[in-house]
Amino acid sequence: MNQFKPFHLAFPIRDIEETRSFYGDLLGCEIGRSTEKWIDFNFFGHQLSAHVKPDELAQAKRNEVDGKNVPVRHFGAILPWEEWHTLADKLKAFGIEFVIEPYIRFKGEVGEQATMFFLDPAGNALEFKSFQDPSQIFAK
């Protein structure tokens, strides 16, 4: 039986308030502990720790995948199908500039998934994806 195990990820940011607004207000992540140097979020059941460290910020290198320039260094979440679409619509309405616009990858094939890439205010790349059939997450 596959038991859900949350992960922890620490990453650099430029500013606490813009990060609080982006992850808390826009993405709807519950805010945990914080100081003037770091802030924790409940990122879809996982713990993110954003640390003010602007000298650590660097644009992720890109790698071509299926004809798209995917930021190699990225993180994100796998959402239920309808929740993914709701988030995509919310991000579009907010005016988020996508690195890769929301689309269906591997349509009609093994591993079919909805995916989108965008940047947080510090330039960290995020990918959100969804599978209509969650058993396909690790399909070969």
PDB file of C-alpha atoms in Angstrom:
ATOM      1  CA  MET A   1       0.000   0.000   0.000  1.00  0.00           C
ATOM      2  CA  ASN A   2       1.358   3.420  -0.993  1.00  0.00           C
ATOM      3  CA  GLN A   3       1.232   5.668   2.065  1.00  0.00           C
ATOM      4  CA  PHE A   4       1.515   9.430   1.512  1.00  0.00           C
ATOM      5  CA  LYS A   5       4.707  10.861   2.975  1.00  0.00           C
ATOM      6  CA  PRO A   6       5.067  14.651   2.880  1.00  0.00           C
ATOM      7  CA  PHE A   7       8.382  16.083   1.767  1.00  0.00           C
ATOM      8  CA  HIS A   8      10.261  19.186   2.949  1.00  0.00           C
ATOM      9  CA  LEU A   9      11.882  21.627   0.544  1.00  0.00           C
ATOM     10  CA  ALA A  10      13.862  24.757   1.420  1.00  0.00           C
ATOM     11  CA  PHE A  11      14.487  27.288  -1.352  1.00  0.00           C
ATOM     12  CA  PRO A  12      15.737  30.876  -1.767  1.00  0.00           C
ATOM     13  CA  ILE A  13      13.538  33.926  -2.197  1.00  0.00           C
ATOM     14  CA  ARG A  14      14.018  37.664  -2.563  1.00  0.00           C
ATOM     15  CA  ASP A  15      11.321  39.027  -0.257  1.00  0.00           C
ATOM     16  CA  ILE A  16       9.083  37.621   2.514  1.00  0.00           C
ATOM     17  CA  GLU A  17       5.980  39.698   1.728  1.00  0.00           C
ATOM     18  CA  GLU A  18       5.869  39.006  -2.031  1.00  0.00           C
ATOM     19  CA  THR A  19       6.421  35.314  -1.264  1.00  0.00           C
ATOM     20  CA  ARG A  20       3.698  35.300   1.414  1.00  0.00           C
ATOM     21  CA  SER A  21       1.286  36.875  -1.059  1.00  0.00           C
ATOM     22  CA  PHE A  22       2.158  34.513  -3.936  1.00  0.00           C
ATOM     23  CA  TYR A  23       2.110  31.206  -2.043  1.00  0.00           C
ATOM     24  CA  GLY A  24      -0.454  32.200   0.571  1.00  0.00           C
ATOM     25  CA  ASP A  25      -2.948  34.371  -1.291  1.00  0.00           C
ATOM     26  CA  LEU A  26      -2.595  33.222  -4.911  1.00  0.00           C
ATOM     27  CA  LEU A  27      -1.811  29.512  -4.477  1.00  0.00           C
ATOM     28  CA  GLY A  28      -3.839  29.185  -1.260  1.00  0.00           C
ATOM     29  CA  CYS A  29      -1.075  27.626   0.850  1.00  0.00           C
ATOM     30  CA  GLU A  30      -1.542  27.815   4.611  1.00  0.00           C
ATOM     31  CA  ILE A  31       1.197  29.881   6.225  1.00  0.00           C
ATOM     32  CA  GLY A  32       3.181  28.306   9.044  1.00  0.00           C
ATOM     33  CA  ARG A  33       5.953  29.706  11.177  1.00  0.00           C
ATOM     34  CA  SER A  34       7.957  32.658   9.936  1.00  0.00           C
ATOM     35  CA  THR A  35      10.561  35.262  10.824  1.00  0.00           C
ATOM     36  CA  GLU A  36      11.919  38.192   8.831  1.00  0.00           C
ATOM     37  CA  LYS A  37      14.333  35.721   7.150  1.00  0.00           C
ATOM     38  CA  TRP A  38      12.130  32.684   6.354  1.00  0.00           C
ATOM     39  CA  ILE A  39       8.534  31.525   6.030  1.00  0.00           C
ATOM     40  CA  ASP A  40       6.971  28.053   5.988  1.00  0.00           C
ATOM     41  CA  PHE A  41       3.999  26.989   3.858  1.00  0.00           C
ATOM     42  CA  ASN A  42       1.724  23.969   3.731  1.00  0.00           C
ATOM     43  CA  PHE A  43       2.252  23.335   0.020  1.00  0.00           C
ATOM     44  CA  PHE A  44      -0.525  20.868  -0.813  1.00  0.00           C
ATOM     45  CA  GLY A  45       0.407  18.720   2.186  1.00  0.00           C
ATOM     46  CA  HIS A  46       4.165  19.273   1.945  1.00  0.00           C
ATOM     47  CA  GLN A  47       6.380  21.647   3.927  1.00  0.00           C
ATOM     48  CA  LEU A  48       8.076  24.446   2.009  1.00  0.00           C
ATOM     49  CA  SER A  49      10.547  26.732   3.740  1.00  0.00           C
ATOM     50  CA  ALA A  50      11.279  29.902   1.793  1.00  0.00           C
ATOM     51  CA  HIS A  51      14.494  31.620   2.938  1.00  0.00           C
ATOM     52  CA  VAL A  52      15.452  35.206   2.090  1.00  0.00           C
ATOM     53  CA  LYS A  53      18.709  34.627   0.255  1.00  0.00           C
ATOM     54  CA  PRO A  54      18.707  36.708  -2.941  1.00  0.00           C
ATOM     55  CA  ASP A  55      22.356  35.843  -3.712  1.00  0.00           C
ATOM     56  CA  GLU A  56      21.268  32.190  -4.134  1.00  0.00           C
ATOM     57  CA  LEU A  57      18.700  33.012  -6.833  1.00  0.00           C
ATOM     58  CA  ALA A  58      19.575  31.991 -10.358  1.00  0.00           C
ATOM     59  CA  GLN A  59      17.434  31.364 -13.408  1.00  0.00           C
ATOM     60  CA  ALA A  60      17.039  27.644 -13.963  1.00  0.00           C
ATOM     61  CA  LYS A  61      18.712  26.227 -17.043  1.00  0.00           C
ATOM     62  CA  ARG A  62      16.286  24.861 -19.618  1.00  0.00           C
ATOM     63  CA  ASN A  63      16.132  21.456 -21.256  1.00  0.00           C
ATOM     64  CA  GLU A  64      14.079  20.617 -24.334  1.00  0.00           C
ATOM     65  CA  VAL A  65      11.331  18.127 -23.532  1.00  0.00           C
ATOM     66  CA  ASP A  66       8.675  17.397 -26.156  1.00  0.00           C
ATOM     67  CA  GLY A  67       9.638  20.564 -28.021  1.00  0.00           C
ATOM     68  CA  LYS A  68       9.244  22.799 -24.964  1.00  0.00           C
ATOM     69  CA  ASN A  69      11.949  24.530 -22.894  1.00  0.00           C
ATOM     70  CA  VAL A  70      11.449  23.015 -19.448  1.00  0.00           C
ATOM     71  CA  PRO A  71      13.236  24.653 -16.493  1.00  0.00           C
ATOM     72  CA  VAL A  72      15.396  21.809 -15.175  1.00  0.00           C
ATOM     73  CA  ARG A  73      15.342  23.025 -11.569  1.00  0.00           C
ATOM     74  CA  HIS A  74      11.689  23.163 -10.561  1.00  0.00           C
ATOM     75  CA  PHE A  75       9.228  21.837  -8.019  1.00  0.00           C
ATOM     76  CA  GLY A  76       5.475  21.633  -7.772  1.00  0.00           C
ATOM     77  CA  ALA A  77       2.522  19.442  -6.953  1.00  0.00           C
ATOM     78  CA  ILE A  78       0.318  16.839  -8.585  1.00  0.00           C
ATOM     79  CA  LEU A  79      -3.282  17.934  -8.166  1.00  0.00           C
ATOM     80  CA  PRO A  80      -6.621  16.231  -8.785  1.00  0.00           C
ATOM     81  CA  TRP A  81      -7.829  16.855 -12.372  1.00  0.00           C
ATOM     82  CA  GLU A  82     -10.531  19.450 -11.596  1.00  0.00           C
ATOM     83  CA  GLU A  83      -8.345  21.245  -9.027  1.00  0.00           C
ATOM     84  CA  TRP A  84      -5.557  21.561 -11.629  1.00  0.00           C
ATOM     85  CA  HIS A  85      -7.962  23.137 -14.118  1.00  0.00           C
ATOM     86  CA  THR A  86      -9.325  25.513 -11.468  1.00  0.00           C
ATOM     87  CA  LEU A  87      -5.768  26.594 -10.596  1.00  0.00           C
ATOM     88  CA  ALA A  88      -4.867  27.071 -14.278  1.00  0.00           C
ATOM     89  CA  ASP A  89      -7.928  29.292 -14.743  1.00  0.00           C
ATOM     90  CA  LYS A  90      -7.101  31.260 -11.580  1.00  0.00           C
ATOM     91  CA  LEU A  91      -3.499  31.828 -12.698  1.00  0.00           C
ATOM     92  CA  LYS A  92      -4.634  32.967 -16.159  1.00  0.00           C
ATOM     93  CA  ALA A  93      -7.162  35.372 -14.614  1.00  0.00           C
ATOM     94  CA  PHE A  94      -4.440  36.732 -12.314  1.00  0.00           C
ATOM     95  CA  GLY A  95      -2.212  37.372 -15.335  1.00  0.00           C
ATOM     96  CA  ILE A  96       0.570  34.928 -14.489  1.00  0.00           C
ATOM     97  CA  GLU A  97       3.104  34.683 -17.306  1.00  0.00           C
ATOM     98  CA  PHE A  98       3.593  30.996 -18.001  1.00  0.00           C
ATOM     99  CA  VAL A  99       6.951  29.475 -18.883  1.00  0.00           C
ATOM    100  CA  ILE A 100       4.885  26.680 -20.466  1.00  0.00           C
ATOM    101  CA  GLU A 101       1.164  27.339 -20.911  1.00  0.00           C
ATOM    102  CA  PRO A 102      -1.262  24.794 -19.427  1.00  0.00           C
ATOM    103  CA  TYR A 103      -1.696  21.867 -21.818  1.00  0.00           C
ATOM    104  CA  ILE A 104      -2.251  18.098 -21.987  1.00  0.00           C
ATOM    105  CA  ARG A 105       0.970  16.145 -22.486  1.00  0.00           C
ATOM    106  CA  PHE A 106       1.079  12.587 -23.897  1.00  0.00           C
ATOM    107  CA  LYS A 107      -2.565  12.935 -24.954  1.00  0.00           C
ATOM    108  CA  GLY A 108      -4.045   9.474 -25.523  1.00  0.00           C
ATOM    109  CA  GLU A 109      -0.801   7.782 -24.443  1.00  0.00           C
ATOM    110  CA  VAL A 110       0.526   6.125 -21.303  1.00  0.00           C
ATOM    111  CA  GLY A 111       1.207   8.828 -18.710  1.00  0.00           C
ATOM    112  CA  GLU A 112      -1.242  11.375 -20.155  1.00  0.00           C
ATOM    113  CA  GLN A 113      -1.103  14.448 -17.933  1.00  0.00           C
ATOM    114  CA  ALA A 114      -2.060  18.075 -17.661  1.00  0.00           C
ATOM    115  CA  THR A 115       0.936  20.297 -16.956  1.00  0.00           C
ATOM    116  CA  MET A 116       1.948  23.948 -16.665  1.00  0.00           C
ATOM    117  CA  PHE A 117       5.088  25.827 -15.639  1.00  0.00           C
ATOM    118  CA  PHE A 118       5.399  29.322 -14.191  1.00  0.00           C
ATOM    119  CA  LEU A 119       7.729  31.297 -11.918  1.00  0.00           C
ATOM    120  CA  ASP A 120       7.248  32.578  -8.397  1.00  0.00           C
ATOM    121  CA  PRO A 121       8.204  36.226  -7.678  1.00  0.00           C
ATOM    122  CA  ALA A 122      11.825  35.216  -6.978  1.00  0.00           C
ATOM    123  CA  GLY A 123      12.108  33.336 -10.282  1.00  0.00           C
ATOM    124  CA  ASN A 124      11.809  29.812  -8.843  1.00  0.00           C
ATOM    125  CA  ALA A 125      10.173  27.546 -11.447  1.00  0.00           C
ATOM    126  CA  LEU A 126       7.049  25.611 -10.468  1.00  0.00           C
ATOM    127  CA  GLU A 127       5.290  22.813 -12.322  1.00  0.00           C
ATOM    128  CA  PHE A 128       1.770  21.741 -11.503  1.00  0.00           C
ATOM    129  CA  LYS A 129       0.448  18.596 -13.113  1.00  0.00           C
ATOM    130  CA  SER A 130      -2.520  16.273 -12.963  1.00  0.00           C
ATOM    131  CA  PHE A 131      -3.472  12.814 -14.167  1.00  0.00           C
ATOM    132  CA  GLN A 132      -7.038  11.780 -14.936  1.00  0.00           C
ATOM    133  CA  ASP A 133      -5.826   8.294 -13.977  1.00  0.00           C
ATOM    134  CA  PRO A 134      -3.554   8.671 -10.903  1.00  0.00           C
ATOM    135  CA  SER A 135      -2.219   5.132 -11.465  1.00  0.00           C
ATOM    136  CA  GLN A 136      -0.336   6.647 -14.442  1.00  0.00           C
ATOM    137  CA  ILE A 137       1.889   8.883 -12.289  1.00  0.00           C
ATOM    138  CA  PHE A 138       4.790   6.416 -12.434  1.00  0.00           C
ATOM    139  CA  ALA A 139       3.819   4.726 -15.720  1.00  0.00           C
ATOM    140  CA  LYS A 140       6.656   3.717 -18.043  1.00  0.00           C
TER     141      LYS A 140
END
